[in-house]
PDB file of C-alpha atoms in Angstrom:
ATOM      1  CA  MET U   1      -6.834  22.551  -0.002  1.00  0.00           C
ATOM      2  CA  GLU U   2      -4.528  19.621   0.710  1.00  0.00           C
ATOM      3  CA  ARG U   3      -4.241  17.421  -2.354  1.00  0.00           C
ATOM      4  CA  HIS U   4      -4.829  13.697  -1.957  1.00  0.00           C
ATOM      5  CA  ASN U   5      -1.648  11.785  -2.778  1.00  0.00           C
ATOM      6  CA  PRO U   6      -2.366   8.597  -4.768  1.00  0.00           C
ATOM      7  CA  ASP U   7       1.092   7.263  -3.916  1.00  0.00           C
ATOM      8  CA  SER U   8      -0.132   6.936  -0.326  1.00  0.00           C
ATOM      9  CA  TRP U   9      -2.918   4.517  -1.269  1.00  0.00           C
ATOM     10  CA  PRO U  10      -2.067   1.354   0.721  1.00  0.00           C
ATOM     11  CA  GLY U  11      -1.924  -1.885  -1.219  1.00  0.00           C
ATOM     12  CA  ILE U  12      -2.022  -0.006  -4.495  1.00  0.00           C
ATOM     13  CA  GLN U  13       0.602  -2.210  -6.124  1.00  0.00           C
ATOM     14  CA  ALA U  14      -1.847  -5.108  -6.112  1.00  0.00           C
ATOM     15  CA  GLU U  15      -4.229  -3.090  -8.244  1.00  0.00           C
ATOM     16  CA  LEU U  16      -1.887  -1.877 -10.965  1.00  0.00           C
ATOM     17  CA  GLY U  17      -3.480  -2.035 -14.398  1.00  0.00           C
ATOM     18  CA  MET U  18      -7.013  -1.318 -13.248  1.00  0.00           C
ATOM     19  CA  LYS U  19      -9.163   0.482 -15.798  1.00  0.00           C
ATOM     20  CA  ILE U  20     -11.331   3.416 -14.764  1.00  0.00           C
ATOM     21  CA  VAL U  21     -14.001   4.858 -17.073  1.00  0.00           C
ATOM     22  CA  ILE U  22     -15.546   8.274 -16.404  1.00  0.00           C
ATOM     23  CA  LEU U  23     -18.834   8.341 -18.321  1.00  0.00           C
ATOM     24  CA  ASP U  24     -19.818  12.006 -17.982  1.00  0.00           C
ATOM     25  CA  SER U  25     -17.004  14.170 -16.696  1.00  0.00           C
ATOM     26  CA  PHE U  26     -18.717  17.431 -17.707  1.00  0.00           C
ATOM     27  CA  PRO U  27     -19.874  19.488 -15.839  1.00  0.00           C
ATOM     28  CA  THR U  28     -18.250  17.972 -12.720  1.00  0.00           C
ATOM     29  CA  ASN U  29     -14.937  18.915 -14.273  1.00  0.00           C
ATOM     30  CA  ALA U  30     -15.436  21.713 -16.788  1.00  0.00           C
ATOM     31  CA  GLY U  31     -11.704  21.868 -17.422  1.00  0.00           C
ATOM     32  CA  ASP U  32     -10.796  23.609 -14.168  1.00  0.00           C
ATOM     33  CA  LEU U  33     -10.089  20.471 -12.108  1.00  0.00           C
ATOM     34  CA  ASP U  34      -7.524  17.699 -12.434  1.00  0.00           C
ATOM     35  CA  TRP U  35      -8.321  13.992 -12.849  1.00  0.00           C
ATOM     36  CA  SER U  36      -4.642  13.021 -13.118  1.00  0.00           C
ATOM     37  CA  PRO U  37      -4.286  11.488  -9.611  1.00  0.00           C
ATOM     38  CA  LEU U  38      -6.550   8.669 -10.817  1.00  0.00           C
ATOM     39  CA  ALA U  39      -4.162   7.951 -13.682  1.00  0.00           C
ATOM     40  CA  VAL U  40      -1.036   7.490 -11.551  1.00  0.00           C
ATOM     41  CA  HIS U  41      -1.688   3.780 -11.106  1.00  0.00           C
ATOM     42  CA  CYS U  42      -4.612   3.118 -13.451  1.00  0.00           C
ATOM     43  CA  GLU U  43      -5.703   3.468 -17.049  1.00  0.00           C
ATOM     44  CA  VAL U  44      -8.298   6.238 -17.117  1.00  0.00           C
ATOM     45  CA  VAL U  45     -10.680   6.780 -20.032  1.00  0.00           C
ATOM     46  CA  THR U  46     -12.736   9.971 -19.839  1.00  0.00           C
ATOM     47  CA  PHE U  47     -15.866  10.944 -21.759  1.00  0.00           C
ATOM     48  CA  GLU U  48     -17.554  14.317 -21.357  1.00  0.00           C
ATOM     49  CA  SER U  49     -20.951  12.669 -21.926  1.00  0.00           C
ATOM     50  CA  THR U  50     -22.276   9.217 -22.778  1.00  0.00           C
ATOM     51  CA  ALA U  51     -25.546   8.180 -24.403  1.00  0.00           C
ATOM     52  CA  PRO U  52     -27.418   5.196 -22.916  1.00  0.00           C
ATOM     53  CA  SER U  53     -26.634   3.095 -25.983  1.00  0.00           C
ATOM     54  CA  GLU U  54     -22.897   3.686 -25.507  1.00  0.00           C
ATOM     55  CA  VAL U  55     -22.564   2.688 -21.850  1.00  0.00           C
ATOM     56  CA  VAL U  56     -21.828  -1.040 -22.168  1.00  0.00           C
ATOM     57  CA  ASP U  57     -19.258  -0.657 -24.943  1.00  0.00           C
ATOM     58  CA  ARG U  58     -17.471   2.194 -23.180  1.00  0.00           C
ATOM     59  CA  CYS U  59     -17.351   0.373 -19.850  1.00  0.00           C
ATOM     60  CA  ALA U  60     -16.192  -2.961 -21.255  1.00  0.00           C
ATOM     61  CA  GLY U  61     -13.176  -4.212 -19.323  1.00  0.00           C
ATOM     62  CA  ALA U  62     -13.402  -1.489 -16.686  1.00  0.00           C
ATOM     63  CA  GLN U  63     -13.165  -2.387 -13.009  1.00  0.00           C
ATOM     64  CA  ILE U  64     -14.265   1.078 -11.837  1.00  0.00           C
ATOM     65  CA  VAL U  65     -16.886   3.316 -13.454  1.00  0.00           C
ATOM     66  CA  LEU U  66     -17.546   6.924 -12.494  1.00  0.00           C
ATOM     67  CA  THR U  67     -20.949   8.348 -13.382  1.00  0.00           C
ATOM     68  CA  ASN U  68     -22.985  11.404 -12.555  1.00  0.00           C
ATOM     69  CA  LYS U  69     -26.241  11.269 -14.528  1.00  0.00           C
ATOM     70  CA  VAL U  70     -25.610   8.280 -16.806  1.00  0.00           C
ATOM     71  CA  ALA U  71     -27.825   5.450 -15.547  1.00  0.00           C
ATOM     72  CA  LEU U  72     -26.407   2.042 -14.657  1.00  0.00           C
ATOM     73  CA  ASP U  73     -29.406  -0.277 -14.452  1.00  0.00           C
ATOM     74  CA  ALA U  74     -29.549  -3.989 -13.714  1.00  0.00           C
ATOM     75  CA  ALA U  75     -29.123  -5.045 -17.344  1.00  0.00           C
ATOM     76  CA  THR U  76     -26.101  -2.785 -17.801  1.00  0.00           C
ATOM     77  CA  ILE U  77     -24.436  -4.015 -14.610  1.00  0.00           C
ATOM     78  CA  ALA U  78     -25.052  -7.628 -15.646  1.00  0.00           C
ATOM     79  CA  SER U  79     -23.351  -6.905 -18.979  1.00  0.00           C
ATOM     80  CA  LEU U  80     -20.130  -5.767 -17.295  1.00  0.00           C
ATOM     81  CA  PRO U  81     -18.504  -8.832 -15.684  1.00  0.00           C
ATOM     82  CA  ASP U  82     -15.269  -6.978 -14.861  1.00  0.00           C
ATOM     83  CA  LEU U  83     -17.037  -4.209 -12.968  1.00  0.00           C
ATOM     84  CA  ARG U  84     -16.130  -4.006  -9.282  1.00  0.00           C
ATOM     85  CA  MET U  85     -16.936  -0.429  -8.227  1.00  0.00           C
ATOM     86  CA  ILE U  86     -19.357   2.318  -9.263  1.00  0.00           C
ATOM     87  CA  GLN U  87     -18.484   5.793  -8.045  1.00  0.00           C
ATOM     88  CA  VAL U  88     -21.341   8.279  -8.326  1.00  0.00           C
ATOM     89  CA  LEU U  89     -20.139  11.838  -8.910  1.00  0.00           C
ATOM     90  CA  ALA U  90     -22.824  13.185  -6.591  1.00  0.00           C
ATOM     91  CA  THR U  91     -24.555  12.592  -3.282  1.00  0.00           C
ATOM     92  CA  GLY U  92     -27.747  11.162  -4.794  1.00  0.00           C
ATOM     93  CA  TYR U  93     -27.318   7.715  -6.323  1.00  0.00           C
ATOM     94  CA  ASN U  94     -30.714   7.023  -7.873  1.00  0.00           C
ATOM     95  CA  VAL U  95     -29.016   6.582 -11.288  1.00  0.00           C
ATOM     96  CA  VAL U  96     -27.619   3.239 -10.079  1.00  0.00           C
ATOM     97  CA  ASP U  97     -29.590   0.057  -9.432  1.00  0.00           C
ATOM     98  CA  VAL U  98     -27.940  -0.499  -6.061  1.00  0.00           C
ATOM     99  CA  ALA U  99     -29.693  -3.824  -5.445  1.00  0.00           C
ATOM    100  CA  ALA U 100     -28.457  -5.189  -8.786  1.00  0.00           C
ATOM    101  CA  ALA U 101     -24.954  -3.944  -7.989  1.00  0.00           C
ATOM    102  CA  LYS U 102     -25.020  -5.746  -4.652  1.00  0.00           C
ATOM    103  CA  ARG U 103     -26.109  -8.980  -6.317  1.00  0.00           C
ATOM    104  CA  ALA U 104     -23.181  -8.623  -8.713  1.00  0.00           C
ATOM    105  CA  ASP U 105     -20.764  -7.900  -5.842  1.00  0.00           C
ATOM    106  CA  VAL U 106     -20.182  -4.361  -7.150  1.00  0.00           C
ATOM    107  CA  THR U 107     -19.473  -1.672  -4.555  1.00  0.00           C
ATOM    108  CA  VAL U 108     -21.370   1.608  -5.023  1.00  0.00           C
ATOM    109  CA  CYS U 109     -19.955   4.781  -3.452  1.00  0.00           C
ATOM    110  CA  ASN U 110     -21.175   8.371  -3.418  1.00  0.00           C
ATOM    111  CA  VAL U 111     -19.853  11.768  -2.318  1.00  0.00           C
ATOM    112  CA  PRO U 112     -21.767  12.982   0.730  1.00  0.00           C
ATOM    113  CA  ALA U 113     -22.057  16.585   1.892  1.00  0.00           C
ATOM    114  CA  TYR U 114     -19.578  18.142  -0.548  1.00  0.00           C
ATOM    115  CA  SER U 115     -21.977  20.900  -1.690  1.00  0.00           C
ATOM    116  CA  THR U 116     -23.890  21.680   1.505  1.00  0.00           C
ATOM    117  CA  ALA U 117     -22.705  25.292   1.783  1.00  0.00           C
ATOM    118  CA  SER U 118     -23.122  26.057  -1.926  1.00  0.00           C
ATOM    119  CA  VAL U 119     -26.628  24.593  -2.241  1.00  0.00           C
ATOM    120  CA  ALA U 120     -27.831  26.308   0.933  1.00  0.00           C
ATOM    121  CA  GLN U 121     -26.436  29.606  -0.347  1.00  0.00           C
ATOM    122  CA  HIS U 122     -28.203  29.117  -3.688  1.00  0.00           C
ATOM    123  CA  ALA U 123     -31.528  28.296  -2.036  1.00  0.00           C
ATOM    124  CA  ILE U 124     -31.400  31.565  -0.120  1.00  0.00           C
ATOM    125  CA  ALA U 125     -30.253  33.396  -3.265  1.00  0.00           C
ATOM    126  CA  LEU U 126     -33.348  32.099  -5.075  1.00  0.00           C
ATOM    127  CA  LEU U 127     -35.591  33.297  -2.256  1.00  0.00           C
ATOM    128  CA  LEU U 128     -33.943  36.725  -2.317  1.00  0.00           C
ATOM    129  CA  ALA U 129     -34.266  36.838  -6.092  1.00  0.00           C
ATOM    130  CA  LEU U 130     -38.030  36.409  -5.719  1.00  0.00           C
ATOM    131  CA  THR U 131     -38.404  38.971  -2.960  1.00  0.00           C
ATOM    132  CA  ASN U 132     -35.962  41.681  -4.111  1.00  0.00           C
ATOM    133  CA  ARG U 133     -35.750  41.169  -7.910  1.00  0.00           C
ATOM    134  CA  VAL U 134     -32.235  42.601  -7.955  1.00  0.00           C
ATOM    135  CA  GLU U 135     -31.531  41.561 -11.546  1.00  0.00           C
ATOM    136  CA  THR U 136     -34.883  42.935 -12.750  1.00  0.00           C
ATOM    137  CA  HIS U 137     -34.126  46.357 -11.335  1.00  0.00           C
ATOM    138  CA  ALA U 138     -30.481  46.332 -12.417  1.00  0.00           C
ATOM    139  CA  ALA U 139     -31.645  45.592 -15.977  1.00  0.00           C
ATOM    140  CA  SER U 140     -34.157  48.434 -15.728  1.00  0.00           C
ATOM    141  CA  VAL U 141     -31.387  50.867 -14.790  1.00  0.00           C
ATOM    142  CA  ASN U 142     -29.206  49.585 -17.641  1.00  0.00           C
ATOM    143  CA  ARG U 143     -32.078  50.227 -20.054  1.00  0.00           C
ATOM    144  CA  GLY U 144     -32.040  53.881 -18.998  1.00  0.00           C
ATOM    145  CA  GLU U 145     -35.351  53.811 -17.137  1.00  0.00           C
ATOM    146  CA  TRP U 146     -33.948  55.464 -14.014  1.00  0.00           C
ATOM    147  CA  THR U 147     -32.330  58.220 -16.051  1.00  0.00           C
ATOM    148  CA  ALA U 148     -35.519  58.814 -18.012  1.00  0.00           C
ATOM    149  CA  GLY U 149     -37.883  58.467 -15.066  1.00  0.00           C
ATOM    150  CA  GLY U 150     -37.141  61.751 -13.357  1.00  0.00           C
ATOM    151  CA  VAL U 151     -37.517  60.339  -9.837  1.00  0.00           C
ATOM    152  CA  TRP U 152     -34.853  59.471  -7.276  1.00  0.00           C
ATOM    153  CA  SER U 153     -36.332  56.054  -6.401  1.00  0.00           C
ATOM    154  CA  TYR U 154     -38.686  53.536  -7.997  1.00  0.00           C
ATOM    155  CA  TRP U 155     -39.477  49.810  -8.097  1.00  0.00           C
ATOM    156  CA  ASN U 156     -41.055  47.728 -10.820  1.00  0.00           C
ATOM    157  CA  THR U 157     -42.129  44.877  -8.536  1.00  0.00           C
ATOM    158  CA  PRO U 158     -43.175  44.675  -4.892  1.00  0.00           C
ATOM    159  CA  LEU U 159     -40.236  44.401  -2.488  1.00  0.00           C
ATOM    160  CA  LEU U 160     -40.789  41.934   0.339  1.00  0.00           C
ATOM    161  CA  GLU U 161     -38.983  42.062   3.680  1.00  0.00           C
ATOM    162  CA  LEU U 162     -38.210  38.554   4.953  1.00  0.00           C
ATOM    163  CA  ASP U 163     -37.865  39.523   8.616  1.00  0.00           C
ATOM    164  CA  GLY U 164     -40.725  37.889  10.520  1.00  0.00           C
ATOM    165  CA  LYS U 165     -41.817  35.727   7.585  1.00  0.00           C
ATOM    166  CA  THR U 166     -42.033  31.943   8.002  1.00  0.00           C
ATOM    167  CA  LEU U 167     -39.876  29.567   5.967  1.00  0.00           C
ATOM    168  CA  GLY U 168     -41.008  25.954   5.727  1.00  0.00           C
ATOM    169  CA  ILE U 169     -38.188  23.462   5.254  1.00  0.00           C
ATOM    170  CA  ILE U 170     -38.931  19.985   3.934  1.00  0.00           C
ATOM    171  CA  GLY U 171     -35.903  17.768   4.450  1.00  0.00           C
ATOM    172  CA  PHE U 172     -33.777  18.744   7.428  1.00  0.00           C
ATOM    173  CA  GLY U 173     -30.452  17.116   6.702  1.00  0.00           C
ATOM    174  CA  ALA U 174     -27.172  18.959   6.270  1.00  0.00           C
ATOM    175  CA  ILE U 175     -28.486  21.333   3.591  1.00  0.00           C
ATOM    176  CA  GLY U 176     -31.874  21.960   5.171  1.00  0.00           C
ATOM    177  CA  SER U 177     -30.323  22.761   8.534  1.00  0.00           C
ATOM    178  CA  ARG U 178     -27.774  25.086   6.878  1.00  0.00           C
ATOM    179  CA  VAL U 179     -30.605  26.931   5.107  1.00  0.00           C
ATOM    180  CA  ALA U 180     -32.387  27.283   8.447  1.00  0.00           C
ATOM    181  CA  LYS U 181     -29.355  28.988  10.004  1.00  0.00           C
ATOM    182  CA  ILE U 182     -29.089  31.504   7.174  1.00  0.00           C
ATOM    183  CA  ALA U 183     -32.820  32.223   7.164  1.00  0.00           C
ATOM    184  CA  ASP U 184     -32.768  32.565  10.941  1.00  0.00           C
ATOM    185  CA  ALA U 185     -30.046  35.195  10.592  1.00  0.00           C
ATOM    186  CA  LEU U 186     -32.365  37.094   8.220  1.00  0.00           C
ATOM    187  CA  GLY U 187     -34.981  37.195  10.958  1.00  0.00           C
ATOM    188  CA  MET U 188     -37.225  34.531   9.466  1.00  0.00           C
ATOM    189  CA  LYS U 189     -39.248  32.084  11.517  1.00  0.00           C
ATOM    190  CA  ILE U 190     -38.364  28.464  10.736  1.00  0.00           C
ATOM    191  CA  LEU U 191     -40.882  25.643  10.495  1.00  0.00           C
ATOM    192  CA  VAL U 192     -39.606  22.143   9.713  1.00  0.00           C
ATOM    193  CA  ALA U 193     -41.709  19.382   8.188  1.00  0.00           C
ATOM    194  CA  GLU U 194     -42.382  16.899  10.978  1.00  0.00           C
ATOM    195  CA  ARG U 195     -40.230  13.790  10.981  1.00  0.00           C
ATOM    196  CA  VAL U 196     -41.491  10.871  13.046  1.00  0.00           C
ATOM    197  CA  GLY U 197     -39.087   9.992  15.818  1.00  0.00           C
ATOM    198  CA  ARG U 198     -36.651  12.800  14.998  1.00  0.00           C
ATOM    199  CA  SER U 199     -36.282  16.126  16.717  1.00  0.00           C
ATOM    200  CA  CYS U 200     -34.571  19.386  15.848  1.00  0.00           C
ATOM    201  CA  SER U 201     -34.045  22.771  17.431  1.00  0.00           C
ATOM    202  CA  TYR U 202     -36.810  24.418  15.365  1.00  0.00           C
ATOM    203  CA  PRO U 203     -40.590  23.998  15.578  1.00  0.00           C
ATOM    204  CA  GLN U 204     -42.040  21.179  13.488  1.00  0.00           C
ATOM    205  CA  ALA U 205     -45.435  20.741  11.848  1.00  0.00           C
ATOM    206  CA  PRO U 206     -47.181  17.944   9.951  1.00  0.00           C
ATOM    207  CA  LEU U 207     -46.625  18.280   6.228  1.00  0.00           C
ATOM    208  CA  GLU U 208     -50.206  19.222   5.318  1.00  0.00           C
ATOM    209  CA  ALA U 209     -50.361  21.889   8.024  1.00  0.00           C
ATOM    210  CA  LEU U 210     -46.982  23.314   7.079  1.00  0.00           C
ATOM    211  CA  PHE U 211     -48.172  24.401   3.634  1.00  0.00           C
ATOM    212  CA  GLN U 212     -50.909  26.544   5.194  1.00  0.00           C
ATOM    213  CA  MET U 213     -48.573  28.234   7.669  1.00  0.00           C
ATOM    214  CA  VAL U 214     -45.539  29.315   5.650  1.00  0.00           C
ATOM    215  CA  ASP U 215     -44.633  32.290   3.477  1.00  0.00           C
ATOM    216  CA  ALA U 216     -42.135  30.189   1.532  1.00  0.00           C
ATOM    217  CA  VAL U 217     -41.299  26.501   1.348  1.00  0.00           C
ATOM    218  CA  THR U 218     -37.912  25.093   0.343  1.00  0.00           C
ATOM    219  CA  LEU U 219     -37.274  21.477  -0.636  1.00  0.00           C
ATOM    220  CA  HIS U 220     -34.201  19.566   0.556  1.00  0.00           C
ATOM    221  CA  CYS U 221     -35.496  16.002   0.761  1.00  0.00           C
ATOM    222  CA  PRO U 222     -34.342  13.049  -1.357  1.00  0.00           C
ATOM    223  CA  LEU U 223     -36.399  11.816  -4.294  1.00  0.00           C
ATOM    224  CA  SER U 224     -38.266   8.594  -3.562  1.00  0.00           C
ATOM    225  CA  PRO U 225     -41.672   7.109  -4.412  1.00  0.00           C
ATOM    226  CA  ALA U 226     -42.963   8.779  -1.238  1.00  0.00           C
ATOM    227  CA  THR U 227     -41.681  12.250  -2.183  1.00  0.00           C
ATOM    228  CA  GLN U 228     -42.333  12.298  -5.942  1.00  0.00           C
ATOM    229  CA  ASN U 229     -44.821  15.103  -6.710  1.00  0.00           C
ATOM    230  CA  LEU U 230     -44.661  16.156  -3.064  1.00  0.00           C
ATOM    231  CA  ILE U 231     -45.645  19.612  -4.311  1.00  0.00           C
ATOM    232  CA  ASN U 232     -48.956  18.994  -6.051  1.00  0.00           C
ATOM    233  CA  ALA U 233     -52.176  20.833  -6.811  1.00  0.00           C
ATOM    234  CA  ASP U 234     -53.749  20.022  -3.457  1.00  0.00           C
ATOM    235  CA  ARG U 235     -50.813  21.259  -1.393  1.00  0.00           C
ATOM    236  CA  LEU U 236     -50.349  24.348  -3.546  1.00  0.00           C
ATOM    237  CA  SER U 237     -53.999  25.199  -2.959  1.00  0.00           C
ATOM    238  CA  ARG U 238     -53.325  25.261   0.790  1.00  0.00           C
ATOM    239  CA  MET U 239     -50.588  27.918   0.476  1.00  0.00           C
ATOM    240  CA  LYS U 240     -51.003  31.663   0.863  1.00  0.00           C
ATOM    241  CA  PRO U 241     -51.390  33.607  -2.401  1.00  0.00           C
ATOM    242  CA  THR U 242     -48.318  35.624  -1.330  1.00  0.00           C
ATOM    243  CA  SER U 243     -46.123  32.557  -0.780  1.00  0.00           C
ATOM    244  CA  TYR U 244     -43.191  31.080  -2.701  1.00  0.00           C
ATOM    245  CA  VAL U 245     -41.833  27.627  -3.599  1.00  0.00           C
ATOM    246  CA  ILE U 246     -38.056  27.017  -3.732  1.00  0.00           C
ATOM    247  CA  ASN U 247     -36.537  23.779  -5.056  1.00  0.00           C
ATOM    248  CA  THR U 248     -32.833  22.961  -5.077  1.00  0.00           C
ATOM    249  CA  GLY U 249     -33.460  19.252  -4.401  1.00  0.00           C
ATOM    250  CA  ARG U 250     -34.774  17.122  -7.257  1.00  0.00           C
ATOM    251  CA  GLY U 251     -37.098  18.178 -10.071  1.00  0.00           C
ATOM    252  CA  PRO U 252     -39.670  15.379  -9.686  1.00  0.00           C
ATOM    253  CA  LEU U 253     -40.423  16.537  -6.139  1.00  0.00           C
ATOM    254  CA  ILE U 254     -42.794  18.951  -7.911  1.00  0.00           C
ATOM    255  CA  ASP U 255     -45.740  18.304 -10.219  1.00  0.00           C
ATOM    256  CA  GLU U 256     -44.661  20.896 -12.755  1.00  0.00           C
ATOM    257  CA  SER U 257     -48.033  21.170 -14.499  1.00  0.00           C
ATOM    258  CA  ALA U 258     -49.743  21.820 -11.165  1.00  0.00           C
ATOM    259  CA  LEU U 259     -47.128  24.407 -10.213  1.00  0.00           C
ATOM    260  CA  ALA U 260     -47.434  26.171 -13.571  1.00  0.00           C
ATOM    261  CA  GLN U 261     -51.208  26.378 -13.136  1.00  0.00           C
ATOM    262  CA  ALA U 262     -50.846  27.718  -9.596  1.00  0.00           C
ATOM    263  CA  LEU U 263     -48.441  30.401 -10.817  1.00  0.00           C
ATOM    264  CA  ARG U 264     -50.728  31.423 -13.688  1.00  0.00           C
ATOM    265  CA  ASP U 265     -53.801  31.514 -11.430  1.00  0.00           C
ATOM    266  CA  GLY U 266     -52.139  33.440  -8.621  1.00  0.00           C
ATOM    267  CA  THR U 267     -52.603  30.566  -6.189  1.00  0.00           C
ATOM    268  CA  ILE U 268     -49.046  31.362  -5.062  1.00  0.00           C
ATOM    269  CA  ALA U 269     -46.893  34.398  -5.805  1.00  0.00           C
ATOM    270  CA  GLY U 270     -43.838  32.763  -7.305  1.00  0.00           C
ATOM    271  CA  ALA U 271     -41.386  29.906  -7.556  1.00  0.00           C
ATOM    272  CA  ALA U 272     -37.618  29.612  -7.979  1.00  0.00           C
ATOM    273  CA  LEU U 273     -36.145  26.315  -9.122  1.00  0.00           C
ATOM    274  CA  ASP U 274     -32.656  24.980  -9.745  1.00  0.00           C
ATOM    275  CA  VAL U 275     -33.926  21.552 -10.820  1.00  0.00           C
ATOM    276  CA  LEU U 276     -36.578  20.290 -13.234  1.00  0.00           C
ATOM    277  CA  SER U 277     -38.171  16.906 -13.864  1.00  0.00           C
ATOM    278  CA  LYS U 278     -36.282  16.520 -17.137  1.00  0.00           C
ATOM    279  CA  GLU U 279     -32.844  18.062 -17.625  1.00  0.00           C
ATOM    280  CA  PRO U 280     -32.149  19.738 -19.922  1.00  0.00           C
ATOM    281  CA  PRO U 281     -35.829  20.712 -20.120  1.00  0.00           C
ATOM    282  CA  LEU U 282     -37.990  20.226 -23.156  1.00  0.00           C
ATOM    283  CA  ALA U 283     -38.991  23.388 -24.985  1.00  0.00           C
ATOM    284  CA  ASP U 284     -42.610  22.908 -23.906  1.00  0.00           C
ATOM    285  CA  ASN U 285     -41.897  22.710 -20.182  1.00  0.00           C
ATOM    286  CA  PRO U 286     -44.856  24.653 -18.715  1.00  0.00           C
ATOM    287  CA  LEU U 287     -42.704  26.572 -16.240  1.00  0.00           C
ATOM    288  CA  ILE U 288     -40.285  28.135 -18.706  1.00  0.00           C
ATOM    289  CA  GLY U 289     -41.244  31.689 -19.583  1.00  0.00           C
ATOM    290  CA  LEU U 290     -43.585  32.329 -16.668  1.00  0.00           C
ATOM    291  CA  PRO U 291     -42.722  35.775 -15.271  1.00  0.00           C
ATOM    292  CA  ASN U 292     -43.157  34.645 -11.669  1.00  0.00           C
ATOM    293  CA  CYS U 293     -40.974  31.532 -12.048  1.00  0.00           C
ATOM    294  CA  LEU U 294     -37.185  31.834 -11.881  1.00  0.00           C
ATOM    295  CA  ILE U 295     -35.166  28.854 -13.146  1.00  0.00           C
ATOM    296  CA  THR U 296     -31.427  28.261 -12.898  1.00  0.00           C
ATOM    297  CA  PRO U 297     -29.714  25.378 -14.768  1.00  0.00           C
ATOM    298  CA  HIS U 298     -29.106  22.896 -11.918  1.00  0.00           C
ATOM    299  CA  HIS U 299     -25.925  24.585 -10.771  1.00  0.00           C
ATOM    300  CA  ALA U 300     -26.495  25.159  -7.046  1.00  0.00           C
ATOM    301  CA  TRP U 301     -23.890  22.461  -6.360  1.00  0.00           C
ATOM    302  CA  ALA U 302     -21.334  23.674  -8.883  1.00  0.00           C
ATOM    303  CA  SER U 303     -19.145  26.239  -7.153  1.00  0.00           C
ATOM    304  CA  PHE U 304     -15.435  25.618  -7.660  1.00  0.00           C
ATOM    305  CA  ALA U 305     -15.035  24.984  -3.933  1.00  0.00           C
ATOM    306  CA  ALA U 306     -17.773  22.346  -3.906  1.00  0.00           C
ATOM    307  CA  ARG U 307     -16.538  20.574  -7.028  1.00  0.00           C
ATOM    308  CA  SER U 308     -12.982  20.571  -5.674  1.00  0.00           C
ATOM    309  CA  ARG U 309     -14.218  18.892  -2.490  1.00  0.00           C
ATOM    310  CA  MET U 310     -16.127  16.363  -4.593  1.00  0.00           C
ATOM    311  CA  VAL U 311     -13.087  15.378  -6.635  1.00  0.00           C
ATOM    312  CA  GLU U 312     -10.947  14.995  -3.521  1.00  0.00           C
ATOM    313  CA  VAL U 313     -13.537  12.642  -1.982  1.00  0.00           C
ATOM    314  CA  ILE U 314     -13.695  10.669  -5.229  1.00  0.00           C
ATOM    315  CA  PHE U 315      -9.911  10.193  -5.142  1.00  0.00           C
ATOM    316  CA  ARG U 316     -10.120   8.976  -1.550  1.00  0.00           C
ATOM    317  CA  ASN U 317     -13.068   6.692  -2.309  1.00  0.00           C
ATOM    318  CA  VAL U 318     -11.223   5.054  -5.205  1.00  0.00           C
ATOM    319  CA  GLY U 319      -8.019   4.733  -3.201  1.00  0.00           C
ATOM    320  CA  GLN U 320      -9.804   3.217  -0.214  1.00  0.00           C
ATOM    321  CA  PHE U 321     -11.664   0.770  -2.446  1.00  0.00           C
ATOM    322  CA  MET U 322      -8.472  -0.319  -4.174  1.00  0.00           C
ATOM    323  CA  SER U 323      -6.806  -0.877  -0.791  1.00  0.00           C
ATOM    324  CA  GLY U 324      -9.681  -3.066   0.383  1.00  0.00           C
ATOM    325  CA  HIS U 325     -11.298  -0.549   2.728  1.00  0.00           C
ATOM    326  CA  PRO U 326     -14.144   1.107   0.784  1.00  0.00           C
ATOM    327  CA  GLN U 327     -15.709   4.232   2.233  1.00  0.00           C
ATOM    328  CA  ASN U 328     -18.929   6.145   1.534  1.00  0.00           C
ATOM    329  CA  VAL U 329     -20.597   2.912   0.432  1.00  0.00           C
ATOM    330  CA  VAL U 330     -24.326   3.189  -0.265  1.00  0.00           C
ATOM    331  CA  SER U 331     -26.791   0.377   0.293  1.00  0.00           C
TER     332      SER U 331
END
């Protein structure tokens, strides 16, 4: 990958002495990436994590703040008179009060599309984990069960062939469309949640009808008041008892109590999630420990390739902002 050269940032001399604060560098950079291009012309202060009570003190005097999950609300932004740019270390920017930032003349930038391939791959991996249970059977062999069983073949769970099954996709942006291509290659039928005024190359269905028609549903839509608890008890009740729910989007897209009940009751066959409503989860999260619910720790985005792309875009965003031509600005 071609490295971004900070010496090529136009107009950079006018910005010498800028202070950049990175509030939560981990896990974006778990020690395998390099922040040093930011420090060529600026003072950079890096924290692996930051508690809400520490934000204002740590950002004092900073013109640029980088954040992933640390919230910057209206009161915080108002308390930082030197702040000029907020760079979100992600595509989603719901951790920032964008309206308050605009009122304060603070530019907010994100990193679009850096993890499309990785998240799509993980969504399909979760679906395959539910249908093939590769790790379950590998663990069985490691426990000696194949050796002791006396048979040449066995399976501890049903094995489901995806060819001919229908995958419902809710949210058909870059990730959703990439998932569709992979699932199509597996022989699955694709059904996209209907979007008013927008077309795609796959059949579409109204949201309520989609839940009745699919063998699995995968979520790739943004979190908003309209999509919070999009998966709820009513919609789960419409699904086939053999169907699955996949979520690599945002945890609050799902009513977790309703999903846990549906999994316990056999309303659906299983779920596989990379995101939860609270992260890290509380010990009493109703989904943890259910045998038909697979959970990964919000790492679909975190391949080295994806994180490398993210950091390169961040360097460009900061450089373009400092030269007076901001890019990837959210509104």
